[in-house]
Coordinates of C-alpha atoms in Angstrom, one line a residue:
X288 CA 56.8 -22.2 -22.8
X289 CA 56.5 -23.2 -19.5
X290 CA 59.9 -24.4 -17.3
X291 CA 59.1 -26.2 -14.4
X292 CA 61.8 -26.3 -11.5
X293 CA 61.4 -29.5 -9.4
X294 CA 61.7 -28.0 -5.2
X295 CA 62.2 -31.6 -3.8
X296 CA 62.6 -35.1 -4.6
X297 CA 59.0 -35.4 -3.4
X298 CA 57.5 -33.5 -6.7
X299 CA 56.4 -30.2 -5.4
X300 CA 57.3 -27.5 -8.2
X301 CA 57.2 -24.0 -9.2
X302 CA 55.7 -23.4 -12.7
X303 CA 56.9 -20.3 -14.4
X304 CA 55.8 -19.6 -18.0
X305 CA 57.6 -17.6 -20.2
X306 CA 55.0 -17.1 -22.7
X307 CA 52.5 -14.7 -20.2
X308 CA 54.6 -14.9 -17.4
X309 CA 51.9 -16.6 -14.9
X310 CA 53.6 -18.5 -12.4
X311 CA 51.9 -21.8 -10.7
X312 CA 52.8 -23.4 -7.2
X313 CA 51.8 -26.8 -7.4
X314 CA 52.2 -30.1 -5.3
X315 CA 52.0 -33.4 -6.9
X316 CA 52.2 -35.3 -3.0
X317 CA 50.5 -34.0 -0.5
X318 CA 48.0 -31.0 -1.7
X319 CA 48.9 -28.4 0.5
X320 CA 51.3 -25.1 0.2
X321 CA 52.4 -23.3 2.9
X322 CA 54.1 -19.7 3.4
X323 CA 55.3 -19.0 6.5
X324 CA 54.9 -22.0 8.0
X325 CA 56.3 -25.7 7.2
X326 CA 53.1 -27.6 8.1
X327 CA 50.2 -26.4 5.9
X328 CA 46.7 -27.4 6.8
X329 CA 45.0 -26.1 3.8
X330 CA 45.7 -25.8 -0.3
X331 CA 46.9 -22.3 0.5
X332 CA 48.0 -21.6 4.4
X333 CA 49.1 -18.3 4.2
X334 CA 51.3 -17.0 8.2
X335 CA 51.3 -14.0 8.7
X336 CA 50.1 -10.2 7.2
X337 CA 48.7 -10.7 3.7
X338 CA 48.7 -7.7 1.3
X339 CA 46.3 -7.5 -1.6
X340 CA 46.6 -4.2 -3.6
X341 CA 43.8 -5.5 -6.3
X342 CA 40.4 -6.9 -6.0
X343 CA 39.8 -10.6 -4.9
X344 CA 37.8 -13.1 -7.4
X345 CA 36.2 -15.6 -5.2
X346 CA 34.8 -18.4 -7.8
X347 CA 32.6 -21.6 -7.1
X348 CA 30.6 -22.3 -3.7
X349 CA 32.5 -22.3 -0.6
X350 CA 32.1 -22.3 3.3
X351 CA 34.2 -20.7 6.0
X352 CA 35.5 -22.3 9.3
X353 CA 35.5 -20.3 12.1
X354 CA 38.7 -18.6 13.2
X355 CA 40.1 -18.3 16.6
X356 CA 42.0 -14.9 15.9
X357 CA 41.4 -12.6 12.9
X358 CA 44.7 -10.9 12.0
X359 CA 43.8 -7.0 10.4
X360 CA 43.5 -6.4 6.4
X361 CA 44.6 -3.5 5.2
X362 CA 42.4 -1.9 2.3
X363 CA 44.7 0.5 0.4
X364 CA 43.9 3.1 -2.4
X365 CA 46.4 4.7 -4.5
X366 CA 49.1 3.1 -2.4
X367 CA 48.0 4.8 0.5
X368 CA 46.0 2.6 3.8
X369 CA 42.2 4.1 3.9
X370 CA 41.0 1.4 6.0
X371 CA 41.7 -1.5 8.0
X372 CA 39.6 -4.4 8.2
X373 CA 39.1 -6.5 11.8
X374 CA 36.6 -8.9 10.5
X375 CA 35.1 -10.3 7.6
X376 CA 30.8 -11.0 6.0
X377 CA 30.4 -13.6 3.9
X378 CA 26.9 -13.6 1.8
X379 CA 24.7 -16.1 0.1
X380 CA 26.2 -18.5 -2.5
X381 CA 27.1 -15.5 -4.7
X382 CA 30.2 -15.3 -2.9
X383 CA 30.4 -11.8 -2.1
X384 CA 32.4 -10.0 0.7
X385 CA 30.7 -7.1 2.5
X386 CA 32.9 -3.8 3.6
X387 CA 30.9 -1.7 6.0
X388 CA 32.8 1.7 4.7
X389 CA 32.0 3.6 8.2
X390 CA 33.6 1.0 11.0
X391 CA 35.6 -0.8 8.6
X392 CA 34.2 -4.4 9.5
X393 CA 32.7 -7.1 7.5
X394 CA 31.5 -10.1 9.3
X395 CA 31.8 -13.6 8.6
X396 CA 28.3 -14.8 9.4
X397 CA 27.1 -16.6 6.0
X398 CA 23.4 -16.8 5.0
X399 CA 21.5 -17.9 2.6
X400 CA 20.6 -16.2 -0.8
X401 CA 17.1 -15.3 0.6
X402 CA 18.2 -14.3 4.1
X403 CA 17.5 -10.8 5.0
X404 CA 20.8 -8.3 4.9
X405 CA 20.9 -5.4 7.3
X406 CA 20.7 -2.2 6.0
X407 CA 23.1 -1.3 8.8
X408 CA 25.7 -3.7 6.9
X409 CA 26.0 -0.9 3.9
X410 CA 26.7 1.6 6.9
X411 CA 23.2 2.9 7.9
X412 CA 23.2 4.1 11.4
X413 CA 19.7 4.8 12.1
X414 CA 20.0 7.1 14.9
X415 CA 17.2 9.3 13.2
X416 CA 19.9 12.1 12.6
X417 CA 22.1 10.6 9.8
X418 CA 20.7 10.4 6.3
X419 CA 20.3 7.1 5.5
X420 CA 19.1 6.8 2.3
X421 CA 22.0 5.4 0.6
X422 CA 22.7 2.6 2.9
X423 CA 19.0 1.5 2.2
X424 CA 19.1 2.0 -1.3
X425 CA 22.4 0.4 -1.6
X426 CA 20.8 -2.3 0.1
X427 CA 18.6 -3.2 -2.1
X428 CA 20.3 -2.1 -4.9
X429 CA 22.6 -5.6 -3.8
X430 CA 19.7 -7.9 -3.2
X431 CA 18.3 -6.8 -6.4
X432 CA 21.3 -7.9 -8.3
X433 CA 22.1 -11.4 -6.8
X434 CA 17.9 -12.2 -7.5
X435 CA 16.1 -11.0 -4.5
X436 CA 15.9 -10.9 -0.6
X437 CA 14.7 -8.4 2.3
X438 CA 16.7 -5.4 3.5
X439 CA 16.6 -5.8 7.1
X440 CA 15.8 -2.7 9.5
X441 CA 17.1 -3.2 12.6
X442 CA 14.5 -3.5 15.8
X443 CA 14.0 0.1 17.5
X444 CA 15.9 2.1 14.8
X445 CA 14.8 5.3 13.1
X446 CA 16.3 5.5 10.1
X447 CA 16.6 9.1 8.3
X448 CA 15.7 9.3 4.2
X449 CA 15.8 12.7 2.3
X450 CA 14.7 11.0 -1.2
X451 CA 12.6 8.2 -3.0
X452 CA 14.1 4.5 -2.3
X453 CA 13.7 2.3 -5.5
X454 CA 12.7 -1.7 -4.6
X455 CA 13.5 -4.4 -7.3
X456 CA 11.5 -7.7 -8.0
X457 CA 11.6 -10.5 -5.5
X458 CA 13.0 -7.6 -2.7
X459 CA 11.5 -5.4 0.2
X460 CA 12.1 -4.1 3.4
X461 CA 11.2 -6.1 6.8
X462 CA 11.4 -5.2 10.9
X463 CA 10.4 -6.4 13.7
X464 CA 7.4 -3.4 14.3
X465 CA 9.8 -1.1 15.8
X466 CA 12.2 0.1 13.3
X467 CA 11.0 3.2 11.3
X468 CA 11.5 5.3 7.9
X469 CA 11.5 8.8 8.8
X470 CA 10.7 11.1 6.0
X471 CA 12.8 14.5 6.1
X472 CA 10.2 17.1 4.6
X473 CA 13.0 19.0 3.5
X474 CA 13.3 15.7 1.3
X475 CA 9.4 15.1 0.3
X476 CA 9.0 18.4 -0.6
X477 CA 6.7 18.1 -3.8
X478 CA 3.5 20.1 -4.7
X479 CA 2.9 19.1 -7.9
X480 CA 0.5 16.0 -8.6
X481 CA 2.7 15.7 -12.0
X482 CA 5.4 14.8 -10.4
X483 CA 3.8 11.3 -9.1
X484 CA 3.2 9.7 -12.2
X485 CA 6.4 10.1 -14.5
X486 CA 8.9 7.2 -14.7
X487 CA 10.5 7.5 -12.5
X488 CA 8.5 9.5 -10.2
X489 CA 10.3 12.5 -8.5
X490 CA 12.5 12.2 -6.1
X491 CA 11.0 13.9 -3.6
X492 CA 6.9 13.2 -4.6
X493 CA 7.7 9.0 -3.3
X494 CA 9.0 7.6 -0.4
X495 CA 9.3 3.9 -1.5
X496 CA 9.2 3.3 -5.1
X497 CA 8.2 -0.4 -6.2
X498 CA 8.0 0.5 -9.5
X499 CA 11.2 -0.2 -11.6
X500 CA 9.6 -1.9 -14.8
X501 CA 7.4 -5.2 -14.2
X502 CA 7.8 -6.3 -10.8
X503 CA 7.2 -9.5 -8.6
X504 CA 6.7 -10.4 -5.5
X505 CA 7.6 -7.6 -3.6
X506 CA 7.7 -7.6 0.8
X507 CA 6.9 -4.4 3.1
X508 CA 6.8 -6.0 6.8
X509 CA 6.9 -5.1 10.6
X510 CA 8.4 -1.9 10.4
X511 CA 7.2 2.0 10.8
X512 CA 6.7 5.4 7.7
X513 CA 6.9 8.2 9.5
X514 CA 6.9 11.5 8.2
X515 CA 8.2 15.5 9.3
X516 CA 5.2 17.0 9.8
X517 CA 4.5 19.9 7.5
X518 CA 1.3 21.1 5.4
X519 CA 1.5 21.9 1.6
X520 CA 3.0 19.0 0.3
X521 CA 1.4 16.1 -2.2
X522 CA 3.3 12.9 -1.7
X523 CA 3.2 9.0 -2.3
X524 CA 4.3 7.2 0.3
X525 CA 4.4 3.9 -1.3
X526 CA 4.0 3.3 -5.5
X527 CA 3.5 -0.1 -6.6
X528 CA 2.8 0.1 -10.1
X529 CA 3.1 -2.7 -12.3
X530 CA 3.3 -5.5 -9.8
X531 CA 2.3 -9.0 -9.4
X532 CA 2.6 -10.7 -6.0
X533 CA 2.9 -7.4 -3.7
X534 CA 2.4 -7.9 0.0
X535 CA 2.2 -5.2 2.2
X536 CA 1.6 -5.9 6.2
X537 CA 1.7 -4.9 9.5
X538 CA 3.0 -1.1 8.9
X539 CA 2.6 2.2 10.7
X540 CA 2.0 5.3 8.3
X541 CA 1.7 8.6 10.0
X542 CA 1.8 12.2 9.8
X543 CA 2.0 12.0 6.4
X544 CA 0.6 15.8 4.4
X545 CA -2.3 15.6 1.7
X546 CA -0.9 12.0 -0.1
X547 CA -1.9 9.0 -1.5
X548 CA -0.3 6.7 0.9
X549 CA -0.6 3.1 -1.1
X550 CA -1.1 3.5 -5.1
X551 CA -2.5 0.3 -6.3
X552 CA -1.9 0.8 -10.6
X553 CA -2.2 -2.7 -13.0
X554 CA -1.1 -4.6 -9.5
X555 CA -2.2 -9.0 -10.2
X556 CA -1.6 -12.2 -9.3
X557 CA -2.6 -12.3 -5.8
X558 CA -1.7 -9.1 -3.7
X559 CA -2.5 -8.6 0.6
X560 CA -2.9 -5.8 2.2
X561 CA -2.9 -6.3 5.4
X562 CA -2.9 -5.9 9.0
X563 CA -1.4 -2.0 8.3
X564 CA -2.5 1.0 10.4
X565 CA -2.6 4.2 8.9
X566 CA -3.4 7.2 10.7
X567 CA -3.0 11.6 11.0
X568 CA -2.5 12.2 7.7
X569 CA -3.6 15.6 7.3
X570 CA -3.8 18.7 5.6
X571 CA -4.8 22.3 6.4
X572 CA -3.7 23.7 3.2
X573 CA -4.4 20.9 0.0
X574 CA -7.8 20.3 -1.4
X575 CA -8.2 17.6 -3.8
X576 CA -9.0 13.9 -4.4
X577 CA -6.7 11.4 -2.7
X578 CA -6.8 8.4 -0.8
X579 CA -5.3 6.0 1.8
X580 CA -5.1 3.1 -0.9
X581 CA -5.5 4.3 -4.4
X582 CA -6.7 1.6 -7.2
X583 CA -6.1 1.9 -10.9
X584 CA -6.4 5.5 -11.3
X585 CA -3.2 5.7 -13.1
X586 CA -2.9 2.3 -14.6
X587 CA 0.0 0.8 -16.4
X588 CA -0.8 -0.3 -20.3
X589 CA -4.6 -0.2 -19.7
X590 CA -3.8 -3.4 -17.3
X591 CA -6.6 -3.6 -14.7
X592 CA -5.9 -4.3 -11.2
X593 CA -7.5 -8.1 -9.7
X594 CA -7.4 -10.3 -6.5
X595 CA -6.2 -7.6 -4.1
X596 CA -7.6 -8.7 -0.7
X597 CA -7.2 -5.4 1.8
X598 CA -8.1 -6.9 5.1
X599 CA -8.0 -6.2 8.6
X600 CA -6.6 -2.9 8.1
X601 CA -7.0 0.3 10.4
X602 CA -7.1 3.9 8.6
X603 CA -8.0 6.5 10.7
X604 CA -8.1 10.5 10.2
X605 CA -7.3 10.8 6.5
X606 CA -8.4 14.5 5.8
X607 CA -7.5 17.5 4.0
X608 CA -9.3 21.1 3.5
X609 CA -13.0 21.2 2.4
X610 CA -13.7 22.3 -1.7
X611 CA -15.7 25.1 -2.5
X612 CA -18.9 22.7 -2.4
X613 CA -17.8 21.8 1.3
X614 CA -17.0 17.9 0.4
X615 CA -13.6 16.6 1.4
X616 CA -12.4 14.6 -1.5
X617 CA -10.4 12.2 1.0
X618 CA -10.9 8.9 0.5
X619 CA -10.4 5.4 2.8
X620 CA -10.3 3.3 -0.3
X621 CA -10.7 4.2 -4.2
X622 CA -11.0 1.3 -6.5
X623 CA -11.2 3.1 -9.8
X624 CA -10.4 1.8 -13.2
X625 CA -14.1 1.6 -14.7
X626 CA -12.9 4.9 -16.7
X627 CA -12.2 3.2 -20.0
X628 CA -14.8 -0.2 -21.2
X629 CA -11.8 -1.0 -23.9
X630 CA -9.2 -1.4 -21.1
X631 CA -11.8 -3.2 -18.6
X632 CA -12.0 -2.9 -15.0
X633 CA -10.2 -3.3 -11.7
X634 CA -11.7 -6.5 -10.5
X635 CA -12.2 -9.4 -7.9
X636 CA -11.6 -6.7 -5.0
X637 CA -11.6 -7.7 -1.7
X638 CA -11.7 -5.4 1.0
X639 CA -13.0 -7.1 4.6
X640 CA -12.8 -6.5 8.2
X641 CA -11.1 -3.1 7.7
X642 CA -12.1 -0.3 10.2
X643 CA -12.1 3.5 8.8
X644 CA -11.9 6.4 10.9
X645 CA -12.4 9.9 10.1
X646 CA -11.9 10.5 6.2
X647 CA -13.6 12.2 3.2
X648 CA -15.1 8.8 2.3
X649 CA -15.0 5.2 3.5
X650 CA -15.0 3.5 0.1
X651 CA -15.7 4.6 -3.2
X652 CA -15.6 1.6 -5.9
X653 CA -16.1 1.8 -9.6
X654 CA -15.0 -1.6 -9.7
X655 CA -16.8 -4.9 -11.0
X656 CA -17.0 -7.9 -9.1
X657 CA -15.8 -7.3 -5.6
X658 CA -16.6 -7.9 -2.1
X659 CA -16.8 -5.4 0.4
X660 CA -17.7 -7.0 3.9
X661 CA -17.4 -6.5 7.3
X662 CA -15.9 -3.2 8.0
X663 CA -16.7 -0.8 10.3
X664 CA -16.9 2.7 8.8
X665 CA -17.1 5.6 10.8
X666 CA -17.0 9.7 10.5
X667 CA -17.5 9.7 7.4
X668 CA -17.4 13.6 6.1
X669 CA -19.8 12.5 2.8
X670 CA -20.4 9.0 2.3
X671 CA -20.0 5.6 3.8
X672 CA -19.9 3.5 0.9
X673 CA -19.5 5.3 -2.8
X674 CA -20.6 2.8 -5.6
X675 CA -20.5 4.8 -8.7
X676 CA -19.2 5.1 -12.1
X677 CA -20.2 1.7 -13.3
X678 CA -19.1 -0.3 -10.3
X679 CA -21.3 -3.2 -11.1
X680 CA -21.9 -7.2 -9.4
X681 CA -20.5 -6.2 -6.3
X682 CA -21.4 -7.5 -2.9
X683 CA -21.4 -5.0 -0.3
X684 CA -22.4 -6.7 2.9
X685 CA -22.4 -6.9 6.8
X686 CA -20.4 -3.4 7.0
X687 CA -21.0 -1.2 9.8
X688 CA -21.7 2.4 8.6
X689 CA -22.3 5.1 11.2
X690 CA -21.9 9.0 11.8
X691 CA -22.2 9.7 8.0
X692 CA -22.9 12.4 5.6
X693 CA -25.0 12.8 3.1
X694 CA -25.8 9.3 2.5
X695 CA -23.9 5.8 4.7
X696 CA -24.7 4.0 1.4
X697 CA -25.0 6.0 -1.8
X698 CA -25.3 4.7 -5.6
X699 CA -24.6 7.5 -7.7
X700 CA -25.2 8.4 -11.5
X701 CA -22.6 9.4 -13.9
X702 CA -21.8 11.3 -17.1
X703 CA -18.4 9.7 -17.6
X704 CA -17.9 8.5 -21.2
X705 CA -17.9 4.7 -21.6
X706 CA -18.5 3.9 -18.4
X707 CA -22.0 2.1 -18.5
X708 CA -24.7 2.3 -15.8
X709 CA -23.9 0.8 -12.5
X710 CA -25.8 -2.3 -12.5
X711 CA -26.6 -5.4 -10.6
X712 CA -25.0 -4.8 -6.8
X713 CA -26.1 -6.2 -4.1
X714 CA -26.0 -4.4 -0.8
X715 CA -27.5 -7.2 1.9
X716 CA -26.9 -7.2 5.7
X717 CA -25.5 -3.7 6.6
X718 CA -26.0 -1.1 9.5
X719 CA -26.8 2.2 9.0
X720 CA -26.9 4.8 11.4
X721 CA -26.7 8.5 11.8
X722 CA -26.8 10.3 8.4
X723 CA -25.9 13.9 8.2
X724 CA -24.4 13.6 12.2
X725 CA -22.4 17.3 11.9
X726 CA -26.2 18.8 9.9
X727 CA -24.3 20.1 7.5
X728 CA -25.6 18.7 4.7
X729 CA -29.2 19.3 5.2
X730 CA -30.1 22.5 3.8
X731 CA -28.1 21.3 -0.2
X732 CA -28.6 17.9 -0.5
X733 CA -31.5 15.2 0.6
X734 CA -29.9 12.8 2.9
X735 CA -30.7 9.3 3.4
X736 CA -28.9 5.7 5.6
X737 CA -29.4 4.2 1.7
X738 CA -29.7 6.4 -1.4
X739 CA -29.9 5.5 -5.2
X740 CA -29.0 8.8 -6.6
X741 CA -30.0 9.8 -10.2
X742 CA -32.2 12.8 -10.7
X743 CA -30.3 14.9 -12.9
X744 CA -31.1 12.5 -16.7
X745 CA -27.3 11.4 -16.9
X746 CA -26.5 8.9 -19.0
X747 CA -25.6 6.3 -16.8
X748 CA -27.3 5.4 -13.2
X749 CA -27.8 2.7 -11.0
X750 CA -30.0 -0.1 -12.0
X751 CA -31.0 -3.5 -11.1
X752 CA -30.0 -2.9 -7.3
X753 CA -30.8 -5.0 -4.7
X754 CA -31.5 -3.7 -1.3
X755 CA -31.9 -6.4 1.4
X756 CA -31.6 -7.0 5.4
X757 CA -30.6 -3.8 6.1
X758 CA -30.9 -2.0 9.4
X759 CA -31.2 2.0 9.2
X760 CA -31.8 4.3 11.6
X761 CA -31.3 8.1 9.9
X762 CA -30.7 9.7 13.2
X763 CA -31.4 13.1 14.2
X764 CA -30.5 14.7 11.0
X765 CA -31.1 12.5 8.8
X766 CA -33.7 12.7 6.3
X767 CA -35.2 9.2 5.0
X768 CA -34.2 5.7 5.7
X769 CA -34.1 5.0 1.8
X770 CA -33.9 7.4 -1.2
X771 CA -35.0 5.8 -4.1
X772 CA -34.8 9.1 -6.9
X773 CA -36.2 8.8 -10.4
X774 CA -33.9 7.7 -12.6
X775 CA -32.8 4.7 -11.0
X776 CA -33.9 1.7 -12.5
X777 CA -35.7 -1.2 -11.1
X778 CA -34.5 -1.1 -7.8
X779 CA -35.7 -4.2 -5.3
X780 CA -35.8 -2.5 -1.5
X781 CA -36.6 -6.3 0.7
X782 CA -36.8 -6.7 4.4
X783 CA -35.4 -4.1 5.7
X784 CA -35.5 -3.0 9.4
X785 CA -35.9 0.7 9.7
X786 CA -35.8 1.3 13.2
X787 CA -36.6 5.0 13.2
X788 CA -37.8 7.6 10.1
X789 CA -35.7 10.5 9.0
X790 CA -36.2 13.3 11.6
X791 CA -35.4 16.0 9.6
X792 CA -37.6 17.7 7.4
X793 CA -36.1 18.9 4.1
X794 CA -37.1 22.0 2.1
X795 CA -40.4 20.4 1.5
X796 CA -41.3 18.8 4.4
X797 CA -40.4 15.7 3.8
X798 CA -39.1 13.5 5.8
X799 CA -39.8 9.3 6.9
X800 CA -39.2 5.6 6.1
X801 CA -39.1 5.6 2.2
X802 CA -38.8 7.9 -0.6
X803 CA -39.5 6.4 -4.1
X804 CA -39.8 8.3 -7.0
X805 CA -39.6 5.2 -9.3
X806 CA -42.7 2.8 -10.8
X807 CA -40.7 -0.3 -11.2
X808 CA -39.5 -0.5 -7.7
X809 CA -40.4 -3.4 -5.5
X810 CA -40.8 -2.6 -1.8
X811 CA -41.2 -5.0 0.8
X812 CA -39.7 -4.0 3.9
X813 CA -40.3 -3.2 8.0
X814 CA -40.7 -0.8 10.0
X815 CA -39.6 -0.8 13.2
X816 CA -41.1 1.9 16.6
X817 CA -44.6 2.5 13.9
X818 CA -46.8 0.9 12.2
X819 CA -47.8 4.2 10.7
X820 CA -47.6 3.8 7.3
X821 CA -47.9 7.6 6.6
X822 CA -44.5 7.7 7.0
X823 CA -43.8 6.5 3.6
X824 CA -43.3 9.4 0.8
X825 CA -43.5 7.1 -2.3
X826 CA -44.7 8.0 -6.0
X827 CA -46.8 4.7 -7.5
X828 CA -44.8 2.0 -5.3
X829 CA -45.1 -1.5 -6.3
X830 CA -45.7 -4.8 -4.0
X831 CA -45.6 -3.2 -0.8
X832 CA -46.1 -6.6 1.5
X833 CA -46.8 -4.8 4.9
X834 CA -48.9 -2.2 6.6
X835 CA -45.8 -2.0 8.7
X836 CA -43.4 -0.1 6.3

């Protein structure tokens, strides 16, 4: 039972209980205990060294004053002293102490529980020779379990990782633009596509993992991915599967081998993608579809992606070795995920203002019901813009499209299963120039600024396609302004502007404005340089408005 004993006539007493042996300092005048000194300003004022050989439980919401002089903690193990700390870090309302294990500090800043938290706080040094990767993931790992918050790389750092990072819900990493990842290839060593898709992916197939289970709202700002450069490899850089909310802006991605550098699988609510540049990724050695931002191909519980908005990016030499038809399957942007009609389509795409530099292909969209507008899409090994698959009620309009391949706009048949035709897009407003600008494409393939291609009686193809204020100019190796084959269906070509016809003749001569192969075409459109209408190769056109093609 307890046994008080009374310490002065003022009421202040010692409580010792027999029964579990706790013992209680209490003060029934003036709320304050001292030891070490007679005049105590607080309810404990502990003078001099304190010892604590067991953790500390900090309960309830607190603040700190500052101190004038910070007297040293020892941190022992096993009765032995292993460290010795100078100051101390107090974080968010969680109460929680920080000990940075390599200088044996913890400040005493506080912050908020969304603040951002230095990685270099869990002991990362980024000099770009220490491996850093458990500072970062230890990071996160601590944000993650007091409900969120942004694992802070500090400005001008490069910060070394041998392995995939793992980022929670309501977490991410932030700079200023200067700090970088630098990805040891030693490290990212995969080769094995396998390896990108199991749960969890491979350690060394992903750089930074955002997918745990379902996540939200997920933050990759201001900072720098760099990778060791080295051919042979097949890596993610960044997997966000599963995610609702995900931002990604203002990055620089580089020298990254044969990779998917964003994958984009059952990602909703309202995701941006934004602002990043993404350049010299490439490989001498890997053949093989991939892609700068890859959508749906992999998705999570037949969820299809929506409202992704992928503006004002920059993506620039994205390549890998040619196939044995002499294609490069590289890709700016793959919006897939028309595979399957029971699990639906990625949808409500936006991808605007990008520019795209240097890859297999610009865009290639089996999607429904996005907008494509306003990029500028250049060097393009063998398409422009790749609508195909059952990509259907798009808008593709305004983009700039020149130095192509076979085609700056192609709509392509299919003999996917379940896919459906690809039906009703509109391509209004674009510039075309330069098809075929390396001729290497001329002598297999007919090449065209716009071509509907379906001439092989697959079971799906485009249809319903309108064609509208576009300006084309094939260039010198390209073949026809428009390629209209015969198993597209009723396809509307309107005032176009075709400032020159195709100058190179193909196996059969042919070259020129037009080439319709279809009777339920309508074709009212413009020639520009000629009014010699000769120039247009057509097979029983319909409503042709002009003796100025």
């Amino acid at each position: 039972m307890p046994n008080p004993r009374e310490l002065s006539q003022f009421g202040s007493f010692v409580e010792v209980n027999d029964t579990n042996k706790n013992i209680g300092i209490a003060t029934t005048g003036t709320p304050f205990v001292g030891i070490g000194t007679l005049s105590p300003e607080e309810k404990l004022h502990v003078v001099g060294n304190l010892r604590v050989d067991g953790d500390i439980n900090i309960s309830g919401v607190g603040t700190f004053s500052e101190l004038d002089t910070v007297s040293k903690i020892g941190i022992n193990s096993g009765g032995t002293q292993v460290g010795v700390v100078t100051t101390l870090n107090f974080i968010g309302a969680g109460n929680t102490f920080l000990y940075n294990a390599s200088t044996n500090t913890i400040d005493i800043s506080i912050q908020s529980g969304s603040s951002n938290v230095s990685v270099d706080t869990f002991g990362a040094i980024g000099d770009f020779f220490t491996d850093d990767t458990t500072a970062i993931q230890a990071t996160l790992d601590f944000l993650e379990s007091r409900g969120g918050g942004l694992a802070q790389l500090e400005s001008g750092k490069r910060y070394r990782i041998t392995s995939r990072i793992s980022i929670g819900s309501s977490c991410g990493i932030v700079g200023d633009g200067t700090p970088s990842l630098y990805a040891v290839a030693s490290g990212f060593d995969n080769n094995d596509t396998a390896n990108w898709f199991t749960t969890p992916p491979a350690d060394n197939a992903v750089v930074l993992d955002l997918t745990i289970a379902k996540t939200y709202n997920q933050t990759l700002r201001g900072f720098k991915i760099e990778s060791e450069q080295q051919d042979g490899r097949k890596l993610i850089v960044i997997n966000a599967r599963n995610c609702q909310d995900l931002t990604v802006e203002n990055l620089e991605i580089f020298n990254f081998p044969m990779c998917y550098v964003m994958v984009l699988d059952s990602v909703v609510g309202s995701s941006h993608i934004r602002g990043n540049y993404v350049h010299d990724c490439t490989d001498s050695v890997n053949e093989g579809q991939h892609a700068v931002i890859n959508i749906d191909d992999n998705r999570v519980n037949d969820v299809s992606s929506s409202n992704i908005h992928i503006t004002n990016n920059t993506f620039k030499n994205h390549t890998v070795k040619l196939d044995s038809r002499g294609a490069m399957e590289s890709d700016g942007i793959t919006i897939s995920g028309a595979y399957s009609s029971s699990a639906g389509v990625s949808s409500s795409i936006i991808v605007t203002n990008n520019i795209i530099d240097n890859v297999g292909e610009g865009i290639d969209t089996y999607g429904h019901h996005g907008i494509i507008s306003d990029n500028v899409i250049k060097n393009t090994h063998n398409f422009g813009l790749k609508i195909i698959h059952g990509a259907s009620y798009n808008v593709f309009q305004g983009n700039t499209i020149f130095n192509t391949g076979i085609a700056g706009i192609v709509l392509g048949q299919s003999d996917v299963s379940g896919v459906g035709n690809t039906k009703e897009n509109i391509i209004d407003g674009n510039i075309v120039t330069n098809v075929d600008y390396k001729s290497q494409w001329n002598t297999t393939q007919r090449t065209a600024c716009i071509k509907m291609d379906a001439n092989d009686q697959k079971p799906f193809v485009p249809t319903d396609t309108l064609v509208t204020n576009n300006i084309l100019n094939p260039g010198q190796y390209g073949q026809w302004a428009i390629l209209n084959q015969v198993d597209c269906v009723r396809t509307v070509l309107m005032n176009n502007r075709m400032i020159n016809q195709g100058q190179f003749s193909d196996g059969d001569g042919q070259k020129g404005f037009i080439k319709n192969d279809r009777t339920d075409s309508v074709i009212v459109n413009y020639g520009i340089g000629t009014t010699n209408p000769s120039y247009i190769q057509t097979n029983n056109n319909l409503g042709i408005g002009s003796t100025a093609p």
